[in-house]
Short mmCIF file of C-alpha atoms and ligand atoms in Angstrom, two decimals:
data_model
loop_
_atom_site.label_atom_id
_atom_site.label_comp_id
_atom_site.label_asym_id
_atom_site.label_seq_id
_atom_site.Cartn_x
_atom_site.Cartn_y
_atom_site.Cartn_z
CA MET A 1 7.05 -14.59 57.50
CA SER A 2 5.96 -14.36 54.16
CA SER A 3 4.81 -11.43 51.40
CA LEU A 4 1.05 -11.52 50.78
CA ARG A 5 1.37 -10.68 47.66
CA GLU A 6 3.21 -13.45 47.07
CA ARG A 7 0.62 -15.58 49.22
CA SER A 8 -2.05 -14.26 46.23
CA VAL A 9 -2.68 -11.23 47.72
CA PRO A 10 -6.76 -10.08 46.57
CA SER A 11 -6.52 -8.30 43.84
CA ILE A 12 -9.71 -7.24 42.90
CA ASP A 13 -9.13 -4.94 39.06
CA LEU A 14 -12.59 -2.05 39.07
CA GLY A 15 -12.70 -2.04 35.81
CA GLY A 16 -13.67 -5.62 35.11
CA GLU A 17 -17.98 -7.00 34.86
CA ALA A 18 -19.92 -5.44 38.00
CA ALA A 19 -20.91 -9.39 39.37
CA GLN A 20 -17.44 -10.63 38.65
CA VAL A 21 -15.69 -7.44 40.75
CA ALA A 22 -18.46 -8.30 43.28
CA LYS A 23 -17.36 -11.93 43.97
CA ALA A 24 -14.34 -11.15 43.96
CA ILE A 25 -14.50 -8.94 46.91
CA ASP A 26 -17.48 -11.29 48.69
CA ARG A 27 -14.45 -13.76 48.67
CA ALA A 28 -11.50 -11.52 49.65
CA CYS A 29 -13.62 -9.67 51.78
CA ARG A 30 -14.83 -13.24 54.02
CA GLU A 31 -11.06 -14.71 54.07
CA ILE A 32 -9.12 -11.82 54.42
CA GLY A 33 -10.49 -8.54 54.40
CA PHE A 34 -8.23 -7.16 52.32
CA LEU A 35 -7.91 -6.10 49.08
CA VAL A 36 -5.54 -4.17 46.79
CA VAL A 37 -8.24 -2.43 43.81
CA GLY A 38 -6.15 -1.77 40.18
CA ASN A 39 -8.04 0.74 37.27
CA HIS A 40 -9.82 2.84 40.14
CA GLY A 41 -10.07 5.61 37.88
CA VAL A 42 -8.23 8.55 40.97
CA PRO A 43 -5.80 10.70 37.90
CA GLN A 44 -1.85 9.29 39.28
CA ALA A 45 -1.82 13.53 39.13
CA THR A 46 -3.96 13.07 42.76
CA ILE A 47 -2.25 11.00 44.67
CA ASP A 48 1.46 12.15 43.84
CA ALA A 49 -0.07 15.68 44.39
CA ALA A 50 -1.34 14.39 47.72
CA PHE A 51 1.74 13.05 48.99
CA ASP A 52 3.84 15.61 48.13
CA ALA A 53 1.79 18.22 49.91
CA GLY A 54 2.14 15.77 53.08
CA ARG A 55 5.68 15.35 52.23
CA GLY A 56 6.78 19.26 52.37
CA PHE A 57 4.58 19.26 55.68
CA PHE A 58 5.77 16.98 57.82
CA ARG A 59 9.21 18.96 56.58
CA LEU A 60 8.48 21.58 58.35
CA PRO A 61 10.40 22.21 61.50
CA LEU A 62 8.54 21.05 64.53
CA GLU A 63 7.56 24.55 66.00
CA GLU A 64 6.09 25.48 63.03
CA LYS A 65 3.46 22.17 62.81
CA LEU A 66 2.67 22.63 65.77
CA ARG A 67 0.62 25.72 64.79
CA SER A 68 -1.54 23.58 63.05
CA CYS A 69 -2.38 21.84 66.45
CA ALA A 70 -6.32 21.49 67.24
CA PRO A 71 -6.68 24.21 70.48
CA ASP A 72 -8.48 22.50 71.71
CA GLY A 73 -8.57 18.44 71.42
CA ARG A 74 -10.70 18.21 67.82
CA ILE A 75 -9.55 15.24 65.30
CA ARG A 76 -7.66 18.13 63.08
CA GLY A 77 -5.11 20.27 62.00
CA TYR A 78 -1.10 18.12 63.01
CA LEU A 79 -0.73 15.81 65.62
CA ALA A 80 2.52 15.32 67.59
CA PRO A 81 5.01 12.57 67.92
CA GLY A 82 3.65 10.85 71.05
CA GLY A 83 -0.33 11.35 71.12
CA GLN A 84 -1.78 7.93 69.78
CA ALA A 85 -1.14 4.67 70.58
CA LEU A 86 -2.98 2.65 68.05
CA ALA A 87 -3.52 -0.70 70.31
CA ARG A 88 -4.67 1.58 73.14
CA SER A 89 -8.34 1.39 70.84
CA ARG A 90 -8.26 -2.37 71.71
CA GLY A 91 -7.58 -1.73 74.79
CA ASP A 92 -4.28 -2.39 75.71
CA GLU A 93 -1.38 -1.01 77.08
CA SER A 94 1.05 0.72 75.21
CA PRO A 95 3.65 2.65 74.59
CA PRO A 96 3.35 5.45 72.45
CA ASP A 97 3.11 5.19 68.65
CA LEU A 98 6.30 6.03 66.19
CA LEU A 99 4.21 8.81 63.85
CA GLU A 100 3.37 11.83 63.35
CA ARG A 101 -0.17 12.58 61.78
CA PHE A 102 -2.03 15.16 59.85
CA ARG A 103 -6.09 14.74 60.23
CA MET A 104 -8.21 16.43 58.18
CA GLY A 105 -12.32 15.55 57.81
CA ARG A 106 -15.51 16.61 55.23
CA PHE A 107 -14.56 21.00 53.88
CA ASP A 108 -18.02 21.45 52.44
CA VAL A 109 -20.95 20.41 54.02
CA PRO A 110 -24.43 22.31 54.15
CA ASP A 111 -25.61 24.42 56.87
CA ASP A 112 -28.66 22.22 58.31
CA ALA A 113 -29.49 20.90 61.47
CA TYR A 114 -27.06 17.69 60.64
CA HIS A 115 -23.73 19.06 59.80
CA ARG A 116 -24.18 21.98 62.01
CA GLU A 117 -26.29 20.64 65.24
CA ARG A 118 -26.86 16.97 65.46
CA ALA A 119 -24.43 15.69 63.95
CA ALA A 120 -21.86 18.61 64.64
CA ARG A 121 -19.23 17.26 66.54
CA TRP A 122 -17.90 15.09 62.86
CA PHE A 123 -18.09 18.09 61.21
CA VAL A 124 -15.53 20.72 63.03
CA PRO A 125 -13.25 22.88 60.82
CA ASN A 126 -10.49 22.12 59.32
CA ILE A 127 -6.71 24.03 60.28
CA TRP A 128 -5.47 24.51 56.93
CA PRO A 129 -1.11 24.86 57.60
CA GLY A 130 -0.37 28.03 55.71
CA SER A 131 2.79 26.22 54.09
CA PRO A 132 3.79 23.98 51.64
CA PRO A 133 1.63 26.09 48.90
CA GLY A 134 -1.18 24.34 48.25
CA PHE A 135 -1.06 22.03 50.72
CA ALA A 136 -5.17 22.58 51.16
CA ASP A 137 -5.91 22.21 47.98
CA ALA A 138 -3.87 19.58 46.85
CA LEU A 139 -5.67 17.39 50.56
CA LYS A 140 -9.41 18.88 49.19
CA ARG A 141 -8.98 17.17 45.50
CA TYR A 142 -7.78 13.38 47.23
CA PHE A 143 -10.30 13.61 49.29
CA SER A 144 -12.86 14.02 47.40
CA ALA A 145 -11.69 11.44 45.34
CA MET A 146 -11.64 9.09 47.97
CA GLU A 147 -14.80 9.69 48.87
CA ALA A 148 -16.21 9.07 45.44
CA LEU A 149 -14.41 5.56 45.27
CA SER A 150 -15.24 4.65 48.98
CA GLY A 151 -19.26 5.06 47.31
CA ARG A 152 -18.56 3.38 44.87
CA LEU A 153 -16.64 0.78 46.26
CA MET A 154 -20.22 0.49 48.86
CA ARG A 155 -22.63 -0.07 45.88
CA LEU A 156 -19.50 -3.16 44.46
CA PHE A 157 -20.51 -4.55 48.83
CA ALA A 158 -23.80 -3.87 48.30
CA LEU A 159 -23.71 -6.41 44.96
CA ALA A 160 -21.50 -8.42 46.99
CA LEU A 161 -23.40 -9.06 50.37
CA GLU A 162 -26.31 -9.97 48.15
CA LEU A 163 -27.67 -6.98 48.10
CA PRO A 164 -29.49 -4.01 46.19
CA PRO A 165 -27.28 -1.77 44.44
CA GLY A 166 -28.28 1.23 46.23
CA PHE A 167 -28.75 -0.31 49.92
CA PHE A 168 -25.78 1.32 51.75
CA GLY A 169 -26.89 4.78 49.48
CA GLY A 170 -29.20 5.95 52.33
CA LYS A 171 -25.92 5.30 54.90
CA ILE A 172 -23.35 6.94 53.67
CA ASP A 173 -24.81 10.18 51.91
CA ARG A 174 -24.25 12.42 55.53
CA HIS A 175 -20.97 9.91 55.94
CA ILE A 176 -18.95 11.31 58.84
CA SER A 177 -15.31 10.33 57.45
CA ASN A 178 -11.18 11.25 58.38
CA MET A 179 -8.93 11.71 56.89
CA TYR A 180 -4.57 10.87 57.89
CA VAL A 181 -1.53 12.18 56.74
CA ASN A 182 0.36 9.24 58.41
CA TYR A 183 4.37 10.40 59.10
CA TYR A 184 6.95 7.95 59.96
CA PRO A 185 10.30 9.46 60.68
CA ALA A 186 13.53 7.62 60.88
CA GLN A 187 14.33 6.44 63.62
CA PRO A 188 17.61 7.64 64.71
CA SER A 189 17.40 5.85 68.65
CA PRO A 190 16.18 2.28 69.14
CA PRO A 191 12.17 2.23 69.37
CA ARG A 192 11.13 1.22 72.40
CA PRO A 193 10.10 -2.33 73.26
CA GLY A 194 6.90 -2.79 72.15
CA GLN A 195 6.67 -0.19 70.32
CA LEU A 196 5.91 0.55 66.91
CA ARG A 197 5.10 3.32 64.00
CA ALA A 198 1.66 1.77 64.54
CA GLY A 199 0.30 -0.76 67.09
CA ALA A 200 -1.68 -3.61 66.36
CA HIS A 201 -5.25 -2.45 65.66
CA THR A 202 -8.55 -2.66 63.39
CA ASP A 203 -9.50 -0.06 61.82
CA TYR A 204 -12.98 1.54 63.03
CA GLY A 205 -14.88 1.97 60.34
CA SER A 206 -17.03 1.16 57.14
CA LEU A 207 -13.49 0.63 55.01
CA THR A 208 -10.47 2.06 54.86
CA ILE A 209 -8.07 3.31 51.81
CA LEU A 210 -5.12 3.27 51.90
CA ALA A 211 -2.88 5.14 49.20
CA PRO A 212 -0.44 3.70 46.94
CA THR A 213 3.48 3.38 48.17
CA ASP A 214 6.17 2.76 47.37
CA ALA A 215 8.02 3.46 50.37
CA PRO A 216 9.60 0.82 51.82
CA ALA A 217 7.52 -2.16 53.72
CA GLY A 218 5.50 -1.52 56.73
CA LEU A 219 2.29 -2.53 56.75
CA GLN A 220 1.64 -5.56 58.39
CA VAL A 221 -1.62 -8.19 58.20
CA GLN A 222 -2.60 -11.12 60.88
CA ASP A 223 -4.47 -13.88 59.42
CA THR A 224 -7.14 -15.90 61.47
CA ALA A 225 -4.23 -18.38 62.63
CA GLY A 226 -2.12 -15.19 64.55
CA THR A 227 0.27 -14.63 61.59
CA TRP A 228 1.88 -11.42 60.82
CA HIS A 229 1.89 -11.56 56.61
CA ASP A 230 3.43 -8.11 55.43
CA VAL A 231 1.10 -6.42 52.41
CA ALA A 232 4.04 -5.06 49.78
CA PRO A 233 3.04 -2.31 47.55
CA LEU A 234 2.08 -2.28 44.70
CA PRO A 235 2.20 0.39 42.47
CA GLY A 236 -0.40 2.58 41.65
CA ALA A 237 -2.91 0.06 43.39
CA PHE A 238 -4.44 1.13 46.61
CA VAL A 239 -4.72 -1.14 49.23
CA VAL A 240 -8.17 -1.30 51.13
CA ASN A 241 -8.96 -2.69 53.78
CA LEU A 242 -13.13 -3.43 55.88
CA GLY A 243 -13.22 -1.65 59.63
CA ASP A 244 -15.11 -3.74 61.93
CA LEU A 245 -18.37 -1.53 61.53
CA MET A 246 -18.12 -3.24 58.22
CA ALA A 247 -17.71 -6.43 60.62
CA GLN A 248 -20.79 -6.24 62.70
CA TRP A 249 -22.85 -5.48 59.33
CA THR A 250 -22.40 -8.65 58.05
CA ASN A 251 -22.44 -10.37 61.47
CA ASP A 252 -18.79 -11.40 60.69
CA ARG A 253 -19.30 -12.60 57.81
CA TRP A 254 -16.65 -10.68 56.28
CA VAL A 255 -13.54 -9.67 58.24
CA SER A 256 -12.39 -6.53 60.11
CA THR A 257 -8.58 -7.23 59.55
CA MET A 258 -5.70 -6.95 62.58
CA HIS A 259 -3.48 -4.33 61.13
CA ARG A 260 0.30 -2.53 62.23
CA VAL A 261 2.92 -0.70 60.97
CA VAL A 262 6.54 -2.05 61.39
CA ASN A 263 9.26 -0.73 62.22
CA PRO A 264 12.42 -0.38 59.85
CA PRO A 265 15.26 -2.89 60.34
CA ARG A 266 17.71 -1.25 62.54
CA ALA A 267 19.70 -1.10 59.19
CA ALA A 268 17.83 0.87 57.43
CA ALA A 269 16.69 3.16 60.51
CA GLY A 270 16.95 6.03 59.05
CA THR A 271 14.70 6.06 56.31
CA ASP A 272 10.88 7.58 57.07
CA ARG A 273 7.22 6.87 55.63
CA ILE A 274 4.31 8.76 54.86
CA ALA A 275 1.23 7.28 54.34
CA LEU A 276 -1.82 8.47 52.99
CA VAL A 277 -5.67 6.89 55.07
CA PHE A 278 -8.87 7.40 54.64
CA PHE A 279 -11.53 6.07 56.96
CA HIS A 280 -15.15 5.66 55.61
CA GLN A 281 -17.18 5.93 58.21
CA PRO A 282 -21.12 6.15 57.25
CA ASN A 283 -23.77 9.00 58.93
CA ASP A 284 -23.66 10.03 62.06
CA ASP A 285 -26.91 7.66 62.42
CA ALA A 286 -26.72 5.39 60.19
CA LEU A 287 -27.47 2.21 62.04
CA ILE A 288 -25.66 -1.15 62.21
CA GLU A 289 -27.15 -3.81 62.57
CA CYS A 290 -27.36 -7.21 60.92
CA LEU A 291 -27.41 -6.69 57.62
CA PRO A 292 -31.02 -8.92 56.15
CA SER A 293 -28.16 -11.28 54.23
CA CYS A 294 -26.48 -12.36 56.70
CA CYS A 295 -28.86 -13.09 59.81
CA VAL A 296 -30.07 -16.01 57.09
CA ASP A 297 -28.34 -18.96 58.79
CA SER A 298 -27.32 -16.95 61.95
CA PRO A 299 -28.33 -14.73 64.79
CA PRO A 300 -26.75 -11.80 64.80
CA LYS A 301 -24.54 -11.27 67.03
CA TYR A 302 -23.96 -7.55 67.94
CA ALA A 303 -26.20 -5.96 69.11
CA PRO A 304 -27.14 -2.19 66.89
CA VAL A 305 -25.30 0.52 67.46
CA THR A 306 -24.89 3.96 65.61
CA SER A 307 -21.20 4.89 64.13
CA GLY A 308 -21.07 7.95 65.41
CA GLU A 309 -21.52 6.66 68.55
CA HIS A 310 -19.02 3.34 67.92
CA GLN A 311 -16.30 5.55 66.39
CA ALA A 312 -16.64 8.34 70.03
CA SER A 313 -15.86 4.82 71.94
CA LYS A 314 -13.39 4.12 69.77
CA LEU A 315 -11.75 7.78 69.81
CA ARG A 316 -11.64 7.86 73.54
CA ARG A 317 -9.76 5.66 74.02
CA THR A 318 -7.10 5.93 70.88
CA PHE A 319 -6.30 9.28 72.46
CA GLU A 320 -4.72 10.33 75.52
CA LYS A 321 -6.74 14.26 75.33
CA ASN A 322 -10.35 14.73 74.60
CA ALA A 323 -12.08 13.17 71.40
CA PRO A 324 -15.60 14.25 70.51
C1 OGA B 30 -4.52 3.21 60.11
C2 OGA B 30 -3.71 2.58 59.04
C3 OGA B 30 -1.92 2.20 58.08
C4 OGA B 30 -0.34 3.36 57.16
O1 OGA B 30 -3.95 4.71 60.69
O2 OGA B 30 -4.93 3.18 61.30
O3 OGA B 30 -3.78 1.51 59.82
O4 OGA B 30 0.18 2.29 56.15
N1 OGA B 30 -2.14 3.12 58.64
O5 OGA B 30 0.04 4.37 57.48
NI1 NI B 31 -5.66 0.62 60.10
#
């Protein structure tokens, strides 16, 4: 097991010259599908406030957290431990993951037919706990910063794929992204066999942005040879990875990498971990079909699918209960 950082984690400085940045992104997305993104412009105070809000919430007694559960299975609010196994999104049998989640989505959408009717299942109301104070504001501010950063990354992705920079604009301007705060509690008693903090999976959408954290390692990615590597946190930098839709869009020129979160060693079983994860997901009706620049040499490998249908089918497998 070696650290990807030691083995040249592809590190991207967003402040660089666009054509050079795009080139570096293309290389990283072909090879591993994970990037460490620095010079991103998101204020540290916005990141810190979101982490503080998350920590404050997960520290509450379970009974209080349970009051923020969705009464109807919608992907909002608190998800108690035992409710999900990410490996099941790939059809693998797995005991539940050892995590709790808080889930939110867009909060400022217009009252039109798309947001209130056709794609309404993705814009269900958020559930905001009464405590800690400022929780909703901190997460909303962070979510907005992630919307902006993902838009910027998608423009760079277009450039990296030899497309016009605005190519993805009309496919993400009514995006159906979700954000989770993942909390991995300490593990006073050993996990069951095969039970992880988050089982091996790929993400579903276009790209995922994981907040900078100095928490003990745990996130691992699998290379094409099947070997798992630690992703060492890099202070101040986001970890960005591709999801399945980007692999499908690019006809597998880019990879949606398997990753997981492993348990701490027993000597560190008293440590918890928190992660802010923004899952960027194109418009409900965006048709994901082989990009013009990616089916020149090989025919399309995937049947076209809409972003909304793809996300719904993945969520249905992951959740034990009803999903959209
Ligand atoms: C996820 C995920 C990683 C982490 O929620 O899909 O991969 O560090 N999370 O929590
Ligand atoms: Ni993931």
